[in-house]
PDB file of C-alpha atoms in Angstrom:
ATOM      1  CA  MET S   1       8.506 -41.771  19.655  1.00 54.00           C
ATOM      2  CA  ASP S   2       4.960 -42.695  18.738  1.00 68.00           C
ATOM      3  CA  TYR S   3       4.571 -42.582  14.969  1.00 78.00           C
ATOM      4  CA  ILE S   4       6.440 -43.610  11.797  1.00 81.00           C
ATOM      5  CA  TRP S   5       7.098 -39.950  10.916  1.00 77.00           C
ATOM      6  CA  ASP S   6       9.045 -39.645  14.268  1.00 79.00           C
ATOM      7  CA  VAL S   7      11.434 -42.369  13.002  1.00 82.00           C
ATOM      8  CA  LEU S   8      11.822 -40.691   9.591  1.00 82.00           C
ATOM      9  CA  ILE S   9      12.599 -37.316  11.107  1.00 79.00           C
ATOM     10  CA  LYS S  10      15.112 -38.788  13.462  1.00 80.00           C
ATOM     11  CA  ALA S  11      16.775 -40.683  10.626  1.00 81.00           C
ATOM     12  CA  LYS S  12      17.002 -37.526   8.489  1.00 78.00           C
ATOM     13  CA  ASN S  13      18.415 -35.455  11.333  1.00 74.00           C
ATOM     14  CA  GLU S  14      21.072 -38.102  11.955  1.00 77.00           C
ATOM     15  CA  GLY S  15      21.995 -38.307   8.316  1.00 77.00           C
ATOM     16  CA  ILE S  16      20.701 -41.891   7.951  1.00 80.00           C
ATOM     17  CA  ASP S  17      19.658 -42.899   4.488  1.00 81.00           C
ATOM     18  CA  LEU S  18      15.908 -43.733   4.640  1.00 83.00           C
ATOM     19  CA  LYS S  19      16.561 -46.715   2.420  1.00 83.00           C
ATOM     20  CA  ASP S  20      18.399 -48.270   5.424  1.00 84.00           C
ATOM     21  CA  VAL S  21      15.298 -48.026   7.576  1.00 87.00           C
ATOM     22  CA  ARG S  22      13.067 -51.054   7.197  1.00 88.00           C
ATOM     23  CA  PHE S  23       9.495 -51.157   8.575  1.00 89.00           C
ATOM     24  CA  CYS S  24       8.112 -54.536   9.460  1.00 87.00           C
ATOM     25  CA  PHE S  25       4.940 -55.930  10.909  1.00 85.00           C
ATOM     26  CA  ALA S  26       5.278 -56.265  14.693  1.00 83.00           C
ATOM     27  CA  SER S  27       5.015 -59.669  16.193  1.00 77.00           C
ATOM     28  CA  GLY S  28       3.383 -58.129  19.283  1.00 76.00           C
ATOM     29  CA  PHE S  29       1.942 -54.634  19.766  1.00 76.00           C
ATOM     30  CA  SER S  30      -0.498 -52.531  21.673  1.00 77.00           C
ATOM     31  CA  PRO S  31      -3.734 -51.604  19.873  1.00 76.00           C
ATOM     32  CA  TYR S  32      -3.287 -48.060  21.149  1.00 75.00           C
ATOM     33  CA  MET S  33       0.180 -47.433  19.713  1.00 81.00           C
ATOM     34  CA  GLU S  34       1.690 -47.250  16.244  1.00 83.00           C
ATOM     35  CA  LEU S  35       5.188 -48.375  17.137  1.00 80.00           C
ATOM     36  CA  SER S  36       5.600 -51.652  18.832  1.00 71.00           C
ATOM     37  CA  ASP S  37       6.406 -51.742  22.613  1.00 58.00           C
ATOM     38  CA  SER S  38      10.099 -52.474  21.885  1.00 57.00           C
ATOM     39  CA  CYS S  39      10.424 -49.334  19.711  1.00 54.00           C
ATOM     40  CA  ILE S  40       8.488 -46.794  21.786  1.00 55.00           C
ATOM     41  CA  ASN S  41      11.323 -45.343  23.726  1.00 55.00           C
ATOM     42  CA  PHE S  42      14.359 -46.234  21.572  1.00 56.00           C
ATOM     43  CA  ARG S  43      17.072 -43.621  20.929  1.00 59.00           C
ATOM     44  CA  ASP S  44      18.955 -45.342  18.155  1.00 64.00           C
ATOM     45  CA  ILE S  45      17.274 -46.386  14.932  1.00 69.00           C
ATOM     46  CA  ASP S  46      17.659 -50.079  14.232  1.00 66.00           C
ATOM     47  CA  LYS S  47      17.599 -51.560  10.787  1.00 71.00           C
ATOM     48  CA  ASP S  48      14.185 -53.002  11.501  1.00 82.00           C
ATOM     49  CA  VAL S  49      11.393 -50.921  13.054  1.00 85.00           C
ATOM     50  CA  GLU S  50       8.404 -52.834  14.083  1.00 86.00           C
ATOM     51  CA  ILE S  51       5.040 -51.051  13.843  1.00 86.00           C
ATOM     52  CA  ASN S  52       1.374 -51.733  14.329  1.00 86.00           C
ATOM     53  CA  PRO S  53      -0.170 -50.840  10.918  1.00 85.00           C
ATOM     54  CA  TYR S  54      -3.682 -51.188  12.161  1.00 84.00           C
ATOM     55  CA  TYR S  55      -3.450 -48.155  14.466  1.00 85.00           C
ATOM     56  CA  ARG S  56      -3.993 -45.582  11.652  1.00 86.00           C
ATOM     57  CA  PHE S  57      -3.973 -47.627   8.435  1.00 85.00           C
ATOM     58  CA  PHE S  58      -6.417 -50.519   9.119  1.00 85.00           C
ATOM     59  CA  ASP S  59      -8.249 -50.142   5.864  1.00 84.00           C
ATOM     60  CA  ILE S  60      -4.973 -50.403   3.878  1.00 84.00           C
ATOM     61  CA  PHE S  61      -3.419 -53.377   5.706  1.00 83.00           C
ATOM     62  CA  LYS S  62      -6.428 -55.288   7.003  1.00 79.00           C
ATOM     63  CA  ASP S  63      -6.103 -58.072   4.377  1.00 77.00           C
ATOM     64  CA  LEU S  64      -2.338 -58.127   4.030  1.00 75.00           C
ATOM     65  CA  PHE S  65      -1.474 -60.126   7.105  1.00 71.00           C
ATOM     66  CA  ASP S  66      -4.168 -62.677   7.433  1.00 68.00           C
ATOM     67  CA  ALA S  67      -3.131 -65.110  10.204  1.00 60.00           C
ATOM     68  CA  ASN S  68      -4.242 -68.055   8.073  1.00 67.00           C
ATOM     69  CA  TYR S  69      -2.252 -67.102   4.975  1.00 68.00           C
ATOM     70  CA  TYR S  70       1.399 -68.087   4.787  1.00 71.00           C
ATOM     71  CA  LYS S  71       2.274 -67.680   1.080  1.00 76.00           C
ATOM     72  CA  ASN S  72       4.482 -65.025  -0.425  1.00 79.00           C
ATOM     73  CA  GLU S  73       5.745 -63.781   2.988  1.00 79.00           C
ATOM     74  CA  GLU S  74       8.907 -62.257   1.518  1.00 84.00           C
ATOM     75  CA  LEU S  75       6.808 -60.302  -1.060  1.00 85.00           C
ATOM     76  CA  ARG S  76       4.459 -59.143   1.615  1.00 84.00           C
ATOM     77  CA  ASP S  77       7.278 -57.917   3.794  1.00 85.00           C
ATOM     78  CA  VAL S  78       8.825 -55.864   0.940  1.00 89.00           C
ATOM     79  CA  LEU S  79       5.456 -54.444  -0.042  1.00 89.00           C
ATOM     80  CA  PHE S  80       4.665 -53.612   3.500  1.00 89.00           C
ATOM     81  CA  ASP S  81       7.998 -51.671   3.904  1.00 90.00           C
ATOM     82  CA  LEU S  82       7.432 -49.746   0.625  1.00 91.00           C
ATOM     83  CA  VAL S  83       3.904 -48.741   1.538  1.00 91.00           C
ATOM     84  CA  VAL S  84       4.848 -47.628   5.083  1.00 90.00           C
ATOM     85  CA  HIS S  85       7.718 -45.534   3.716  1.00 90.00           C
ATOM     86  CA  PHE S  86       5.262 -43.932   1.333  1.00 90.00           C
ATOM     87  CA  LEU S  87       2.724 -43.263   4.113  1.00 88.00           C
ATOM     88  CA  GLY S  88       5.559 -41.779   6.297  1.00 86.00           C
ATOM     89  CA  GLU S  89       6.535 -39.342   3.498  1.00 84.00           C
ATOM     90  CA  LEU S  90       2.859 -38.285   3.277  1.00 82.00           C
ATOM     91  CA  ASP S  91       2.914 -37.658   7.025  1.00 80.00           C
ATOM     92  CA  LEU S  92       6.046 -35.421   6.651  1.00 77.00           C
ATOM     93  CA  ASN S  93       4.615 -33.440   3.744  1.00 72.00           C
ATOM     94  CA  ARG S  94       1.284 -32.925   5.501  1.00 71.00           C
ATOM     95  CA  GLY S  95       3.202 -30.919   8.170  1.00 64.00           C
ATOM     96  CA  MET S  96       4.662 -28.564   5.507  1.00 64.00           C
ATOM     97  CA  ASP S  97       3.237 -25.078   4.935  1.00 66.00           C
ATOM     98  CA  ARG S  98       3.866 -22.818   1.910  1.00 75.00           C
ATOM     99  CA  VAL S  99       7.069 -21.475   3.415  1.00 80.00           C
ATOM    100  CA  GLU S 100       8.438 -24.949   3.926  1.00 79.00           C
ATOM    101  CA  TYR S 101       7.751 -25.827   0.356  1.00 78.00           C
ATOM    102  CA  HIS S 102       9.551 -22.745  -0.794  1.00 86.00           C
ATOM    103  CA  LYS S 103      12.554 -23.613   1.436  1.00 87.00           C
ATOM    104  CA  TRP S 104      12.607 -27.100  -0.049  1.00 85.00           C
ATOM    105  CA  PHE S 105      12.708 -25.694  -3.598  1.00 88.00           C
ATOM    106  CA  PHE S 106      15.736 -23.509  -2.587  1.00 90.00           C
ATOM    107  CA  TYR S 107      17.487 -26.552  -1.082  1.00 90.00           C
ATOM    108  CA  ARG S 108      16.792 -28.658  -4.144  1.00 89.00           C
ATOM    109  CA  GLU S 109      18.254 -25.925  -6.415  1.00 92.00           C
ATOM    110  CA  LEU S 110      21.357 -25.771  -4.245  1.00 92.00           C
ATOM    111  CA  ILE S 111      22.045 -29.450  -4.355  1.00 91.00           C
ATOM    112  CA  GLU S 112      21.292 -29.583  -8.101  1.00 91.00           C
ATOM    113  CA  GLY S 113      23.772 -26.802  -8.833  1.00 90.00           C
ATOM    114  CA  THR S 114      21.413 -23.948  -9.835  1.00 91.00           C
ATOM    115  CA  PHE S 115      23.354 -21.647  -7.563  1.00 89.00           C
ATOM    116  CA  GLY S 116      26.628 -22.861  -9.059  1.00 89.00           C
ATOM    117  CA  GLN S 117      28.891 -25.886  -8.819  1.00 92.00           C
ATOM    118  CA  ARG S 118      30.647 -24.459  -5.761  1.00 92.00           C
ATOM    119  CA  GLY S 119      27.345 -24.156  -3.923  1.00 91.00           C
ATOM    120  CA  LYS S 120      26.464 -27.674  -4.785  1.00 92.00           C
ATOM    121  CA  GLU S 121      29.787 -28.957  -3.404  1.00 93.00           C
ATOM    122  CA  ASN S 122      29.860 -26.797  -0.271  1.00 94.00           C
ATOM    123  CA  ILE S 123      26.332 -27.411   0.999  1.00 93.00           C
ATOM    124  CA  LYS S 124      27.467 -30.891   2.146  1.00 91.00           C
ATOM    125  CA  TYR S 125      29.646 -29.337   4.888  1.00 93.00           C
ATOM    126  CA  PHE S 126      26.601 -28.049   6.719  1.00 93.00           C
ATOM    127  CA  SER S 127      24.761 -30.025   9.411  1.00 88.00           C
ATOM    128  CA  ILE S 128      20.968 -30.513   9.222  1.00 83.00           C
ATOM    129  CA  ASP S 129      20.423 -27.603  11.605  1.00 86.00           C
ATOM    130  CA  GLU S 130      22.856 -25.416   9.764  1.00 92.00           C
ATOM    131  CA  LYS S 131      21.191 -26.153   6.410  1.00 91.00           C
ATOM    132  CA  ASN S 132      17.846 -25.087   7.953  1.00 89.00           C
ATOM    133  CA  ILE S 133      19.394 -21.765   9.075  1.00 93.00           C
ATOM    134  CA  LEU S 134      20.948 -21.204   5.645  1.00 95.00           C
ATOM    135  CA  ILE S 135      17.839 -22.080   3.629  1.00 94.00           C
ATOM    136  CA  ARG S 136      15.479 -20.136   5.975  1.00 93.00           C
ATOM    137  CA  ASN S 137      17.517 -16.982   5.642  1.00 95.00           C
ATOM    138  CA  LEU S 138      17.976 -17.451   1.847  1.00 94.00           C
ATOM    139  CA  TYR S 139      14.163 -17.609   1.572  1.00 93.00           C
ATOM    140  CA  LYS S 140      13.772 -14.438   3.734  1.00 94.00           C
ATOM    141  CA  LEU S 141      16.475 -12.669   1.656  1.00 94.00           C
ATOM    142  CA  TYR S 142      14.404 -13.226  -1.456  1.00 92.00           C
ATOM    143  CA  ILE S 143      11.311 -11.877   0.309  1.00 92.00           C
ATOM    144  CA  THR S 144      12.910  -8.714   1.858  1.00 93.00           C
ATOM    145  CA  GLY S 145      16.007  -8.121  -0.241  1.00 92.00           C
ATOM    146  CA  ASP S 146      18.021  -7.353   2.957  1.00 93.00           C
ATOM    147  CA  HIS S 147      21.401  -8.900   2.090  1.00 93.00           C
ATOM    148  CA  ILE S 148      23.370  -7.446   4.968  1.00 93.00           C
ATOM    149  CA  PHE S 149      20.939  -8.408   7.730  1.00 94.00           C
ATOM    150  CA  TYR S 150      20.599 -11.996   6.597  1.00 95.00           C
ATOM    151  CA  LEU S 151      24.355 -12.288   5.924  1.00 95.00           C
ATOM    152  CA  LYS S 152      25.065 -11.234   9.573  1.00 94.00           C
ATOM    153  CA  ASP S 153      22.268 -13.401  10.954  1.00 95.00           C
ATOM    154  CA  THR S 154      23.488 -16.488   9.042  1.00 96.00           C
ATOM    155  CA  ILE S 155      27.082 -15.968  10.171  1.00 95.00           C
ATOM    156  CA  LYS S 156      26.127 -15.478  13.852  1.00 94.00           C
ATOM    157  CA  ASN S 157      23.837 -18.539  13.955  1.00 95.00           C
ATOM    158  CA  ILE S 158      26.193 -20.931  12.167  1.00 95.00           C
ATOM    159  CA  PHE S 159      29.396 -19.725  13.771  1.00 94.00           C
ATOM    160  CA  LYS S 160      28.349 -19.289  17.373  1.00 91.00           C
ATOM    161  CA  GLY S 161      30.004 -16.402  19.234  1.00 85.00           C
ATOM    162  CA  SER S 162      31.026 -14.633  16.080  1.00 88.00           C
ATOM    163  CA  ILE S 163      30.870 -10.792  15.726  1.00 86.00           C
ATOM    164  CA  VAL S 164      30.089  -8.925  12.529  1.00 88.00           C
ATOM    165  CA  TYR S 165      31.083  -5.314  12.080  1.00 85.00           C
ATOM    166  CA  LEU S 166      29.786  -3.063   9.338  1.00 83.00           C
ATOM    167  CA  ASN S 167      32.044  -0.214   8.065  1.00 78.00           C
ATOM    168  CA  LYS S 168      30.197   2.287   5.835  1.00 67.00           C
ATOM    169  CA  LEU S 169      32.235   5.400   6.636  1.00 70.00           C
ATOM    170  CA  ASP S 170      34.953   4.972   4.022  1.00 69.00           C
ATOM    171  CA  LYS S 171      33.790   1.900   2.063  1.00 77.00           C
ATOM    172  CA  ASN S 172      31.245  -0.847   2.106  1.00 86.00           C
ATOM    173  CA  GLU S 173      33.100  -3.314   4.158  1.00 88.00           C
ATOM    174  CA  LEU S 174      32.237  -6.109   6.661  1.00 89.00           C
ATOM    175  CA  LEU S 175      34.653  -7.305   9.289  1.00 86.00           C
ATOM    176  CA  VAL S 176      33.856 -10.672  10.787  1.00 89.00           C
ATOM    177  CA  TYR S 177      35.432 -12.278  13.850  1.00 87.00           C
ATOM    178  CA  ILE S 178      34.899 -15.965  14.273  1.00 89.00           C
ATOM    179  CA  ARG S 179      36.139 -17.786  17.377  1.00 86.00           C
ATOM    180  CA  GLN S 180      36.644 -21.017  15.531  1.00 88.00           C
ATOM    181  CA  VAL S 181      39.752 -22.013  13.510  1.00 90.00           C
ATOM    182  CA  ASP S 182      39.889 -21.714   9.797  1.00 88.00           C
ATOM    183  CA  SER S 183      39.566 -25.431   9.078  1.00 93.00           C
ATOM    184  CA  SER S 184      38.837 -26.556   5.517  1.00 94.00           C
ATOM    185  CA  GLU S 185      35.189 -27.334   6.481  1.00 94.00           C
ATOM    186  CA  ASN S 186      34.664 -23.927   8.039  1.00 94.00           C
ATOM    187  CA  LEU S 187      36.228 -22.162   5.031  1.00 95.00           C
ATOM    188  CA  LYS S 188      33.872 -24.064   2.694  1.00 95.00           C
ATOM    189  CA  LYS S 189      30.903 -22.977   4.861  1.00 95.00           C
ATOM    190  CA  MET S 190      31.916 -19.331   4.776  1.00 95.00           C
ATOM    191  CA  GLU S 191      32.574 -19.504   1.030  1.00 95.00           C
ATOM    192  CA  LEU S 192      28.982 -20.596   0.415  1.00 96.00           C
ATOM    193  CA  ILE S 193      27.528 -17.977   2.848  1.00 96.00           C
ATOM    194  CA  LYS S 194      29.416 -15.241   0.984  1.00 95.00           C
ATOM    195  CA  ASP S 195      28.277 -16.555  -2.376  1.00 94.00           C
ATOM    196  CA  LEU S 196      24.599 -16.516  -1.306  1.00 95.00           C
ATOM    197  CA  PHE S 197      24.383 -13.327   0.769  1.00 95.00           C
ATOM    198  CA  LEU S 198      27.275 -10.911   0.206  1.00 94.00           C
ATOM    199  CA  PRO S 199      26.261  -7.911  -2.033  1.00 92.00           C
ATOM    200  CA  ILE S 200      28.541  -7.435  -5.023  1.00 90.00           C
ATOM    201  CA  ASN S 201      29.417  -3.942  -3.934  1.00 90.00           C
ATOM    202  CA  PHE S 202      30.694  -5.072  -0.490  1.00 91.00           C
ATOM    203  CA  SER S 203      33.992  -6.541   0.590  1.00 90.00           C
ATOM    204  CA  ILE S 204      34.476  -8.829   3.600  1.00 91.00           C
ATOM    205  CA  LYS S 205      37.360  -9.653   5.899  1.00 88.00           C
ATOM    206  CA  ILE S 206      37.267 -12.807   8.086  1.00 89.00           C
ATOM    207  CA  TYR S 207      39.354 -12.991  11.246  1.00 88.00           C
ATOM    208  CA  TRP S 208      39.560 -16.554  12.541  1.00 87.00           C
ATOM    209  CA  LYS S 209      40.281 -17.359  16.151  1.00 79.00           C
ATOM    210  CA  PHE S 210      42.027 -14.057  17.023  1.00 76.00           C
ATOM    211  CA  HIS S 211      40.155 -10.709  17.093  1.00 69.00           C
ATOM    212  CA  PHE S 212      41.725  -7.639  15.497  1.00 64.00           C
ATOM    213  CA  GLY S 213      42.887  -5.010  18.051  1.00 52.00           C
ATOM    214  CA  ILE S 214      40.475  -2.298  19.204  1.00 52.00           C
ATOM    215  CA  ILE S 215      41.909   0.573  21.266  1.00 41.00           C
ATOM    216  CA  ASP S 216      40.585   0.740  24.875  1.00 40.00           C
ATOM    217  CA  VAL S 217      38.971  -2.747  24.532  1.00 42.00           C
ATOM    218  CA  ALA S 218      41.298  -4.904  26.663  1.00 42.00           C
ATOM    219  CA  GLU S 219      39.950  -8.253  25.489  1.00 47.00           C
ATOM    220  CA  THR S 220      41.121  -7.497  21.944  1.00 46.00           C
ATOM    221  CA  MET S 221      44.633  -6.194  22.859  1.00 43.00           C
ATOM    222  CA  ARG S 222      46.210  -9.285  24.358  1.00 48.00           C
ATOM    223  CA  ILE S 223      49.744  -9.931  23.149  1.00 47.00           C
ATOM    224  CA  GLY S 224      49.979 -12.936  20.925  1.00 47.00           C
ATOM    225  CA  SER S 225      46.267 -12.971  20.342  1.00 47.00           C
ATOM    226  CA  ILE S 226      45.741  -9.984  18.114  1.00 48.00           C
ATOM    227  CA  ALA S 227      45.010 -10.103  14.377  1.00 48.00           C
ATOM    228  CA  ASN S 228      46.188  -7.271  12.180  1.00 47.00           C
ATOM    229  CA  TYR S 229      43.519  -5.068  10.477  1.00 45.00           C
TER     230      TYR S 229
END
């Protein structure tokens, strides 16, 4: 890691509240690096992250840590932490394009309950990567209107190894085989996926752990491991 935004991204990906990350003025640092020597190659985020504020933000901090001034040290430390957090957020937003902003709006509406109370409650069961998959496909759905494609893509990417079958001969029906067990968490995830992507004129059947039998496909015809269709 080289920059403060590296720390913030890692904290977000690990579910760490950014309020628990405290930036402080490093007691010793290289003039060619933003993070102090002790923080350059760290894997775990400590409560205190030492940085060299002069590397990119000299004009902002040049007068804050005068070596000959010792008053109000606690206030300076708090102010420094607040300003660095603000600068870090600017760093993160600077890397966002129009699509990322739209995805953020979708996510904000989900967690605020715009898509319903059930969506607000169930989004918490998704990991950071799974949320990215969900929101990305939700955005693409609103652009293209292709419900079935993005329903299938979301299921396959969130439940690895799953298979989605589309039956349009007799009725609009989707059959989904998922290798995982139907845990409470997985059921909540699938519930939200259906709420967001499943067209109103389609039905869906989920087969957890065991695949339904298909004639002449030996892998699906094992005794004790067949789900009834």
